[in-house]
CSV table of C-alpha atoms in Angstrom, one decimal:
chain,number,residue,atom,x,y,z
A,208,MET,CA,40.2,19.5,11.2
A,209,GLY,CA,37.1,21.4,10.1
A,210,THR,CA,33.4,21.0,10.3
A,211,HIS,CA,31.1,20.2,7.3
A,212,VAL,CA,27.5,21.3,7.9
A,213,ILE,CA,24.8,19.5,5.8
A,214,LYS,CA,21.6,21.4,5.5
A,215,MET,CA,18.1,20.1,4.7
A,216,PRO,CA,18.1,20.1,0.9
A,217,ASP,CA,15.5,21.5,-1.4
A,218,ILE,CA,13.8,18.3,-2.6
A,219,GLY,CA,11.8,20.2,-5.2
A,220,GLU,CA,8.1,20.6,-5.9
A,221,GLY,CA,7.9,23.8,-3.9
A,222,ILE,CA,8.3,21.9,-0.6
A,223,ALA,CA,9.3,24.2,2.2
A,224,GLU,CA,9.6,21.7,5.0
A,225,VAL,CA,9.9,17.9,5.5
A,226,GLU,CA,9.7,15.5,8.3
A,227,LEU,CA,12.8,13.8,9.7
A,228,SER,CA,11.8,10.2,9.7
A,229,GLN,CA,14.9,8.2,10.8
A,230,TRP,CA,18.6,8.6,11.5
A,231,HIS,CA,21.0,5.9,10.2
A,232,VAL,CA,23.9,7.3,12.1
A,233,LYS,CA,24.6,8.7,15.6
A,234,VAL,CA,27.1,11.1,17.1
A,235,GLY,CA,30.5,9.6,17.1
A,236,ASP,CA,30.0,7.4,14.0
A,237,LEU,CA,32.5,7.5,11.1
A,238,VAL,CA,30.8,8.0,7.8
A,239,VAL,CA,32.0,7.8,4.2
A,240,GLU,CA,30.9,9.6,1.0
A,241,ASP,CA,27.4,8.5,-0.3
A,242,GLN,CA,26.6,6.7,2.9
A,243,VAL,CA,22.9,7.3,3.8
A,244,LEU,CA,22.7,9.5,6.9
A,245,ALA,CA,18.9,10.0,7.3
A,246,ASP,CA,15.5,9.4,5.8
A,247,VAL,CA,13.1,12.4,5.4
A,248,MET,CA,9.5,12.2,4.5
A,249,THR,CA,7.7,14.4,2.0
A,250,ASP,CA,4.0,14.3,1.1
A,251,LYS,CA,4.7,11.7,-1.5
A,252,ALA,CA,7.7,9.5,-0.6
A,253,MET,CA,10.6,8.7,1.7
A,254,VAL,CA,13.9,10.3,0.5
A,255,ASP,CA,17.4,9.3,1.5
A,256,ILE,CA,19.9,12.0,2.5
A,257,PRO,CA,23.5,10.8,1.6
A,258,SER,CA,26.8,12.2,2.9
A,259,PRO,CA,28.9,14.2,0.5
A,260,VAL,CA,32.0,13.7,2.6
A,261,HIS,CA,34.1,11.4,4.7
A,262,GLY,CA,34.2,12.2,8.4
A,263,LYS,CA,32.9,11.8,12.0
A,264,VAL,CA,29.4,12.8,13.1
A,265,ILE,CA,29.6,15.5,15.8
A,266,ALA,CA,26.0,16.8,15.9
A,267,LEU,CA,22.5,15.9,14.8
A,268,GLY,CA,20.1,18.6,13.9
A,269,GLY,CA,16.8,17.1,14.9
A,270,GLN,CA,14.8,14.1,16.3
A,271,PRO,CA,12.7,11.6,14.3
A,272,GLY,CA,9.3,13.0,13.9
A,273,GLU,CA,10.5,16.6,13.8
A,274,VAL,CA,9.4,18.8,10.9
A,275,MET,CA,12.4,20.7,9.6
A,276,ALA,CA,12.5,23.6,7.2
A,277,VAL,CA,14.5,23.4,4.0
A,278,GLY,CA,17.9,25.0,4.7
A,279,SER,CA,18.0,24.2,8.4
A,280,VAL,CA,21.0,22.3,9.8
A,281,LEU,CA,20.5,18.6,9.5
A,282,ILE,CA,23.9,17.2,10.6
A,283,SER,CA,27.5,18.3,11.3
A,284,ILE,CA,30.5,16.2,10.3
A,285,GLU,CA,34.1,16.7,11.4
A,286,VAL,CA,36.3,16.4,8.3
A,287,GLU,CA,39.9,16.8,7.3
A,288,GLY,CA,40.7,20.3,6.2
A,289,ALA,CA,38.7,23.5,6.6
A,290,GLY,CA,35.2,22.2,6.1
A,291,ASN,CA,32.3,24.4,5.2
A,292,LEU,CA,31.1,25.7,8.5
A,293,LYS,CA,30.6,29.2,7.1
A,294,GLU,CA,29.0,28.0,3.9
A,295,SER,CA,25.5,26.7,3.1
A,296,ALA,CA,26.5,23.5,1.6
A,297,ALA,CA,24.0,20.9,0.5
A,298,PRO,CA,24.5,17.2,0.2
A,299,ALA,CA,25.0,15.3,-3.0
A,300,PRO,CA,22.0,14.8,-5.2
A,301,VAL,CA,19.1,13.3,-3.3
A,302,LYS,CA,18.4,9.7,-4.0
A,303,GLU,CA,14.7,8.6,-3.8
A,304,ALA,CA,13.5,5.5,-2.1
A,305,PRO,CA,10.1,4.2,-1.0
A,306,ALA,CA,9.2,4.0,2.6
A,307,ALA,CA,10.1,0.4,3.0
A,308,PRO,CA,12.1,-2.2,1.1
A,309,LYS,CA,9.4,-4.8,1.5
A,310,VAL,CA,6.0,-4.2,0.0
A,311,GLU,CA,3.2,-6.6,-0.8
A,312,THR,CA,0.4,-5.6,-3.0
A,313,MET,CA,-3.0,-6.0,-1.6
A,314,VAL,CA,-4.1,-8.0,-4.5
A,315,GLU,CA,-1.5,-10.7,-4.0
A,316,SER,CA,-0.5,-12.8,-1.0
A,317,LYS,CA,2.3,-15.1,-0.1
A,318,PRO,CA,1.6,-18.6,-1.4
A,319,ALA,CA,-0.1,-20.5,1.4
A,320,ALA,CA,1.6,-23.5,3.0
A,321,ALA,CA,-0.3,-26.6,3.9
A,322,PRO,CA,-2.1,-26.2,7.2
A,323,ARG,CA,-0.2,-27.3,10.2
A,324,PRO,CA,-1.1,-27.8,13.8
A,325,ALA,CA,-0.8,-24.6,15.8
A,326,ALA,CA,2.7,-23.9,16.8
A,327,VAL,CA,3.4,-24.1,20.5
A,328,CYS,CA,6.2,-21.6,21.0
A,329,GLN,CA,8.3,-19.1,19.3
A,330,GLY,CA,11.5,-17.4,20.0
A,331,PRO,CA,11.2,-15.2,21.8
A,332,MET,CA,7.5,-15.5,22.5
A,333,VAL,CA,5.3,-12.5,23.3
A,334,ALA,CA,2.0,-12.7,25.1
A,335,ARG,CA,-0.6,-10.2,24.1
A,336,GLU,CA,-4.1,-9.7,25.4
A,337,ALA,CA,-6.7,-11.9,23.7
A,338,ASP,CA,-8.3,-8.9,22.0
A,339,GLU,CA,-5.0,-7.2,21.1
A,340,ARG,CA,-4.5,-7.0,17.4
A,341,PRO,CA,-0.8,-7.1,16.4
A,342,LEU,CA,0.5,-5.1,13.5
A,343,ALA,CA,0.9,-7.2,10.3
A,344,SER,CA,0.1,-7.0,6.6
A,345,PRO,CA,-2.9,-8.9,5.2
A,346,ALA,CA,-0.5,-11.4,3.5
A,347,VAL,CA,1.2,-12.1,6.8
A,348,ARG,CA,-2.2,-12.6,8.6
A,349,LYS,CA,-3.2,-15.1,5.8
A,350,HIS,CA,0.1,-16.9,6.1
A,351,ALA,CA,-0.3,-17.2,9.9
A,352,LEU,CA,-3.8,-18.5,9.5
A,353,ASP,CA,-2.6,-21.2,7.0
A,354,LEU,CA,0.2,-22.2,9.4
A,355,GLY,CA,-2.2,-22.4,12.4
A,356,ILE,CA,-0.3,-19.7,14.3
A,357,GLN,CA,-2.0,-17.3,16.7
A,358,LEU,CA,-0.5,-14.0,15.5
A,359,ARG,CA,-0.8,-12.4,19.0
A,360,LEU,CA,1.9,-14.9,20.3
A,361,VAL,CA,4.5,-13.9,17.7
A,362,ARG,CA,7.0,-11.1,18.4
A,363,GLY,CA,7.3,-8.8,15.5
A,364,SER,CA,10.7,-7.6,14.3
A,365,GLY,CA,9.4,-5.0,11.8
A,366,PRO,CA,8.8,-1.3,12.3
A,367,ALA,CA,6.7,-0.6,15.4
A,368,GLY,CA,6.7,-4.3,16.2
A,369,ARG,CA,5.0,-5.3,12.9
A,370,VAL,CA,5.0,-9.1,12.4
A,371,LEU,CA,6.8,-10.2,9.2
A,372,HIS,CA,6.9,-13.5,7.3
A,373,GLU,CA,10.3,-14.1,8.8
A,374,ASP,CA,8.9,-13.9,12.3
A,375,LEU,CA,6.4,-16.6,11.5
A,376,GLU,CA,9.2,-18.8,10.2
A,377,ALA,CA,11.2,-18.1,13.4
A,378,TYR,CA,8.2,-19.0,15.5
A,379,LEU,CA,7.9,-22.4,13.8
A,380,ALA,CA,11.6,-23.1,13.8
A,381,GLN,CA,11.8,-22.8,17.6
A,382,GLY,CA,8.2,-23.9,18.2
A,383,GLN,CA,9.0,-27.4,19.6
A,384,SER,CA,11.4,-26.3,22.3
A,385,ASN,CA,8.9,-25.6,25.1
A,386,ALA,CA,5.3,-27.0,24.9
A,387,SER,CA,4.0,-25.5,28.1
A,388,ALA,CA,5.4,-22.0,27.9
A,389,PRO,CA,2.8,-20.5,25.5
A,390,VAL,CA,-0.1,-21.8,27.6
A,391,ALA,CA,1.2,-20.0,30.7
A,392,ALA,CA,2.2,-16.9,28.8
A,393,ALA,CA,-1.1,-16.7,26.9
A,394,TYR,CA,-3.1,-16.5,30.2
A,395,ALA,CA,-0.6,-14.4,32.1
A,396,GLN,CA,-1.9,-11.1,33.5
A,397,ARG,CA,-0.4,-8.0,31.9
A,398,ASN,CA,-0.3,-4.4,32.9
A,399,ASP,CA,2.4,-3.0,30.6
A,400,GLU,CA,1.9,-0.2,28.2
A,401,GLU,CA,3.7,0.8,25.0
A,402,GLN,CA,3.7,4.2,23.4
A,403,ILE,CA,4.5,4.4,19.7
A,404,GLN,CA,5.3,7.7,18.1
A,405,VAL,CA,3.3,8.4,15.0
A,406,ILE,CA,6.0,9.6,12.5
A,407,GLY,CA,7.1,9.2,9.0
A,408,MET,CA,4.8,7.2,6.6
A,409,ARG,CA,2.3,6.4,9.4
A,410,ARG,CA,1.9,10.2,10.1
A,411,LYS,CA,1.3,10.9,6.5
A,412,ILE,CA,-1.2,8.2,6.1
A,413,ALA,CA,-3.0,9.4,9.2
A,414,GLN,CA,-3.1,13.0,7.9
A,415,ARG,CA,-4.3,11.9,4.5
A,416,MET,CA,-7.1,9.7,5.9
A,417,GLN,CA,-8.2,12.3,8.3
A,418,ASP,CA,-8.2,15.0,5.7
A,419,ALA,CA,-10.1,12.8,3.2
A,420,THR,CA,-12.9,11.9,5.7
A,421,GLN,CA,-13.2,15.5,6.9
A,422,ARG,CA,-13.2,17.2,3.5
A,423,ALA,CA,-15.1,14.7,1.3
A,424,ALA,CA,-18.7,13.7,1.6
A,425,HIS,CA,-18.2,9.9,1.5
A,426,PHE,CA,-20.8,7.4,0.6
A,427,SER,CA,-20.4,3.8,-0.3
A,428,TYR,CA,-22.2,1.4,-2.7
A,429,VAL,CA,-21.9,-2.4,-2.7
A,430,GLU,CA,-22.7,-4.6,-5.6
A,431,GLU,CA,-22.5,-8.4,-5.9
A,432,ILE,CA,-20.8,-9.7,-9.0
A,433,ASP,CA,-20.7,-13.2,-10.5
A,434,VAL,CA,-17.1,-13.8,-11.5
A,435,THR,CA,-17.4,-17.4,-12.7
A,436,ALA,CA,-17.1,-16.6,-16.4
A,437,ILE,CA,-14.2,-14.2,-16.1
A,438,GLU,CA,-12.3,-16.7,-13.8
A,439,GLU,CA,-12.8,-19.4,-16.4
A,440,LEU,CA,-11.5,-17.0,-19.1
A,441,ARG,CA,-8.5,-16.1,-16.9
A,442,ALA,CA,-7.7,-19.7,-16.3
A,443,HIS,CA,-7.9,-20.4,-20.1
A,444,LEU,CA,-5.7,-17.5,-21.0
A,445,ASN,CA,-3.1,-18.5,-18.4
A,446,GLU,CA,-3.1,-22.1,-19.7
A,447,LYS,CA,-2.6,-21.0,-23.3
A,448,HIS,CA,-0.3,-17.9,-22.9
A,449,GLY,CA,0.9,-18.0,-19.3
A,450,ALA,CA,4.3,-19.5,-20.2
A,451,SER,CA,5.1,-16.9,-22.9
A,452,ARG,CA,3.2,-13.8,-21.6
A,453,GLY,CA,3.0,-14.3,-17.9
A,454,LYS,CA,0.2,-15.3,-15.6
A,455,LEU,CA,-2.9,-13.0,-15.3
A,456,THR,CA,-4.5,-12.2,-12.0
A,457,LEU,CA,-8.0,-10.8,-11.7
A,458,LEU,CA,-6.6,-7.3,-11.3
A,459,PRO,CA,-5.8,-6.5,-15.0
A,460,PHE,CA,-9.4,-7.5,-15.9
A,461,LEU,CA,-10.7,-5.1,-13.3
A,462,VAL,CA,-8.5,-2.3,-14.6
A,463,ARG,CA,-9.8,-3.0,-18.1
A,464,ALA,CA,-13.4,-2.9,-16.8
A,465,LEU,CA,-12.7,0.5,-15.2
A,466,VAL,CA,-11.4,1.9,-18.4
A,467,VAL,CA,-14.4,0.7,-20.5
A,468,ALA,CA,-17.0,1.8,-17.9
A,469,LEU,CA,-15.4,5.3,-17.5
A,470,ARG,CA,-16.1,6.0,-21.2
A,471,ASP,CA,-19.8,6.4,-20.2
A,472,PHE,CA,-19.1,7.8,-16.7
A,473,PRO,CA,-16.3,10.4,-17.2
A,474,GLN,CA,-17.3,12.2,-13.9
A,475,MET,CA,-15.7,9.3,-12.0
A,476,ASN,CA,-12.3,9.8,-13.5
A,477,ALA,CA,-11.8,13.3,-12.0
A,478,ARG,CA,-10.1,15.4,-9.4
A,479,TYR,CA,-12.0,17.9,-7.3
A,480,ASP,CA,-10.2,21.1,-6.1
A,481,ASP,CA,-12.5,22.0,-3.3
A,482,GLU,CA,-10.6,25.3,-2.6
A,483,ALA,CA,-10.9,26.6,-6.2
A,484,GLN,CA,-14.3,24.8,-6.6
A,485,VAL,CA,-13.2,23.2,-9.8
A,486,ILE,CA,-13.7,19.7,-11.1
A,487,THR,CA,-11.2,18.4,-13.6
A,488,ARG,CA,-12.3,15.4,-15.7
A,489,LEU,CA,-9.4,13.6,-17.3
A,490,GLY,CA,-9.2,11.6,-20.5
A,491,ALA,CA,-6.2,9.7,-19.3
A,492,VAL,CA,-7.0,6.9,-16.8
A,493,HIS,CA,-4.2,6.6,-14.3
A,494,VAL,CA,-5.2,3.8,-12.0
A,495,GLY,CA,-3.8,3.9,-8.4
A,496,VAL,CA,-3.4,0.4,-7.0
A,497,ALA,CA,-3.6,0.5,-3.2
A,498,THR,CA,-0.6,-1.4,-1.8
A,499,GLN,CA,0.1,-2.5,1.7
A,500,SER,CA,3.7,-2.1,2.9
A,501,ASP,CA,5.3,-2.9,6.2
A,502,VAL,CA,5.0,0.8,7.2
A,503,GLY,CA,1.5,1.4,5.8
A,504,LEU,CA,-0.6,2.1,2.7
A,505,MET,CA,1.0,3.2,-0.6
A,506,VAL,CA,-0.6,3.8,-4.0
A,507,PRO,CA,1.6,3.2,-7.0
A,508,VAL,CA,0.0,4.3,-10.3
A,509,VAL,CA,-0.6,2.4,-13.5
A,510,ARG,CA,-0.4,5.3,-16.0
A,511,HIS,CA,-2.6,5.4,-19.2
A,512,ALA,CA,-4.4,2.2,-18.4
A,513,GLU,CA,-6.7,3.1,-21.3
A,514,ALA,CA,-3.9,2.3,-23.7
A,515,ARG,CA,-2.8,-1.0,-22.2
A,516,SER,CA,-3.7,-4.6,-23.0
A,517,LEU,CA,-4.4,-7.2,-20.3
A,518,TRP,CA,-0.8,-8.4,-20.3
A,519,ASP,CA,0.6,-4.9,-20.6
A,520,SER,CA,-1.4,-3.9,-17.5
A,521,ALA,CA,-0.3,-7.1,-15.7
A,522,THR,CA,3.4,-6.4,-16.5
A,523,GLU,CA,3.2,-2.8,-15.3
A,524,ILE,CA,1.4,-3.8,-12.1
A,525,SER,CA,4.2,-6.4,-11.5
A,526,ARG,CA,6.9,-3.9,-12.3
A,527,LEU,CA,5.6,-1.3,-9.9
A,528,ALA,CA,5.3,-3.9,-7.1
A,529,ASN,CA,8.8,-5.1,-7.7
A,530,ALA,CA,10.1,-1.6,-7.9
A,531,ALA,CA,8.6,-0.9,-4.5
A,532,ARG,CA,10.0,-4.1,-3.0
A,533,ASN,CA,13.4,-3.3,-4.3
A,534,GLY,CA,13.4,0.3,-3.1
A,535,LYS,CA,13.3,1.7,-6.7
A,536,ALA,CA,9.9,3.3,-6.9
A,537,SER,CA,10.0,7.0,-7.6
A,538,ARG,CA,7.8,9.8,-6.4
A,539,ASP,CA,6.2,10.0,-9.8
A,540,GLU,CA,5.3,6.3,-9.6
A,541,LEU,CA,3.5,7.0,-6.3
A,542,SER,CA,1.5,10.0,-7.4
A,543,GLY,CA,-0.9,11.3,-10.1
A,544,SER,CA,-3.7,8.7,-10.0
A,545,THR,CA,-7.2,9.7,-11.2
A,546,ILE,CA,-9.1,6.7,-9.7
A,547,THR,CA,-8.0,4.1,-7.3
A,548,LEU,CA,-8.5,0.3,-7.1
A,549,THR,CA,-8.1,-1.3,-3.6
A,550,SER,CA,-8.3,-4.9,-2.4
A,551,LEU,CA,-7.5,-6.9,0.6
A,552,GLY,CA,-6.9,-10.0,-1.5
A,553,ALA,CA,-7.7,-13.3,0.2
A,554,LEU,CA,-8.7,-11.4,3.4
A,555,GLY,CA,-11.1,-9.1,1.4
A,556,GLY,CA,-14.1,-9.9,3.6
A,557,ILE,CA,-17.7,-9.4,2.5
A,558,VAL,CA,-18.0,-5.6,2.6
A,559,SER,CA,-15.6,-2.7,3.1
A,560,THR,CA,-15.9,1.1,3.1
A,561,PRO,CA,-12.7,2.4,1.4
A,562,VAL,CA,-11.6,5.9,2.0
A,563,LEU,CA,-11.2,8.2,-1.0
A,564,ASN,CA,-7.7,9.0,-2.2
A,565,LEU,CA,-8.1,12.8,-2.5
A,566,PRO,CA,-8.4,14.7,-4.7
A,567,GLU,CA,-10.0,11.8,-6.6
A,568,VAL,CA,-13.8,11.3,-6.4
A,569,ALA,CA,-14.1,7.5,-6.7
A,570,ILE,CA,-12.4,4.4,-5.3
A,571,VAL,CA,-13.4,0.9,-6.2
A,572,GLY,CA,-12.9,-1.8,-3.5
A,573,VAL,CA,-12.6,-5.5,-4.3
A,574,ASN,CA,-13.7,-8.1,-1.8
A,575,LYS,CA,-12.8,-11.8,-1.7
A,576,ILE,CA,-14.2,-14.4,-4.1
A,577,VAL,CA,-16.4,-17.1,-2.5
A,578,GLU,CA,-18.3,-20.0,-4.0
A,579,ARG,CA,-22.0,-19.9,-3.2
A,580,PRO,CA,-25.2,-21.6,-4.3
A,581,MET,CA,-27.1,-19.2,-6.7
A,582,VAL,CA,-30.3,-19.6,-8.6
A,583,VAL,CA,-29.6,-19.4,-12.4
A,584,LYS,CA,-32.5,-19.9,-14.8
A,585,GLY,CA,-34.5,-21.6,-12.1
A,586,GLN,CA,-31.7,-24.0,-11.1
A,587,VAL,CA,-29.5,-23.9,-8.0
A,588,VAL,CA,-25.9,-23.9,-9.1
A,589,ILE,CA,-22.5,-23.1,-7.5
A,590,ARG,CA,-21.1,-19.8,-8.7
A,591,LYS,CA,-18.0,-17.8,-7.8
A,592,MET,CA,-19.3,-14.5,-6.3
A,593,MET,CA,-17.5,-11.3,-5.3
A,594,ASN,CA,-18.6,-7.9,-4.0
A,595,LEU,CA,-17.4,-4.5,-5.1
A,596,SER,CA,-17.5,-2.1,-2.1
A,597,SER,CA,-16.8,1.3,-3.6
A,598,SER,CA,-16.8,4.9,-2.2
A,599,PHE,CA,-17.5,8.2,-3.9
A,600,ASP,CA,-17.4,11.9,-3.1
A,601,HIS,CA,-21.1,13.0,-2.9
A,602,ARG,CA,-20.1,16.6,-3.5
A,603,VAL,CA,-19.3,15.6,-7.1
A,604,VAL,CA,-20.9,12.2,-7.7
A,605,ASP,CA,-24.7,11.6,-7.5
A,606,GLY,CA,-25.8,8.3,-5.9
A,607,MET,CA,-27.6,7.2,-9.0
A,608,ASP,CA,-24.5,7.7,-11.2
A,609,ALA,CA,-22.4,5.8,-8.7
A,610,ALA,CA,-24.8,2.8,-8.8
A,611,LEU,CA,-25.0,2.8,-12.6
A,612,PHE,CA,-21.2,3.0,-12.8
A,613,ILE,CA,-20.6,0.0,-10.6
A,614,GLN,CA,-23.4,-1.9,-12.4
A,615,ALA,CA,-21.7,-1.1,-15.7
A,616,ILE,CA,-18.5,-2.7,-14.3
A,617,ARG,CA,-20.6,-5.7,-13.1
A,618,GLY,CA,-22.0,-6.2,-16.6
A,619,LEU,CA,-18.5,-6.1,-18.1
A,620,ILE,CA,-17.1,-8.6,-15.7
A,621,GLU,CA,-20.1,-11.0,-15.9
A,622,GLN,CA,-19.9,-10.9,-19.7
A,623,PRO,CA,-16.1,-10.7,-20.2
A,624,ALA,CA,-16.3,-10.7,-24.0
A,625,THR,CA,-17.7,-7.1,-23.8
A,626,LEU,CA,-14.4,-6.0,-22.3
A,627,PHE,CA,-12.9,-6.3,-25.7
A,628,VAL,CA,-15.7,-5.3,-28.0
A,629,GLU,CA,-15.2,-1.8,-29.5
């Protein structure tokens, strides 16, 4: 018998160290060739480390959350034959994977079920404090609201106790077994504590958000937009072409509005290297679409949006979302954006203050659509209204330019024919 040592591979892009995010094996496990041993986290994506050999795990080289240098010992496997203990063997080619197999874009949500009476129990039920906010994606929160479920009573089976759609269904499936239990549990006094290690994707998100707020001079601008006309156009196009070309959401229209508005405001489609003190304005419009996953925020990129039609943009957005859900999104698909579009979908609220996706200098935030009485030509009418809550880097973008940029988008959305007039 011999020992095969697998070292932390060079993943490329000049990366000298990576974070060990999760082990998929333990000491004593038998493994086969190509079996995934561990997940490691780079600045851009989660990467699988497969086994190049058959054998038995005899030692692990680190703990989840530990930052390991490229070339350091990752794992030791007992194998038939001499092994490679004296060599610097690396594993088989690294296979990329996103941080989580289940990802829901922030501009879409799970179709709502008809409202039901609040469920009375779940299996097993968990009682949280009244002000405790359980981890869950916006789509799951909306689904729970539609079902009449108090999310704080549902035990989450996802990472770090995150509540998933399946947890809501399990809650309902076992909900009639005990009508009195949730009442007692909901008001039970609790003194327990839970510590959750900030590692992997959550650590990267925390680092990026902290870095963005410390380095950039954020300011936000909010503009109200009448989306009645563009919603009517969207409904018409879906009725006429939906069966053959696919259904359009509002998002492709917003991407198109960004592209057109950026022609007059190129300073928004830029990256700022604050160390070199250089602003790079780009002709290509690579739109990052902020996406909520079970492990946190990700930003897949619609490349060359300036060259895409409505349906082409819609198809690419759908493709990226499906790639993320199926674990097929590459690092390239999660990097390289020049401006970001973010939305909380049906839970979009009235106003938000999005954080810049550095080194970009602008991010456009979409709030929810609501019907409100508005005065139009002296008459009170019901219109569909939506706010854009956007943030900019004041080191690069002046306040007047930011306001004019968002107002340009407003004009394009309110008069949707101008989106297609060259």
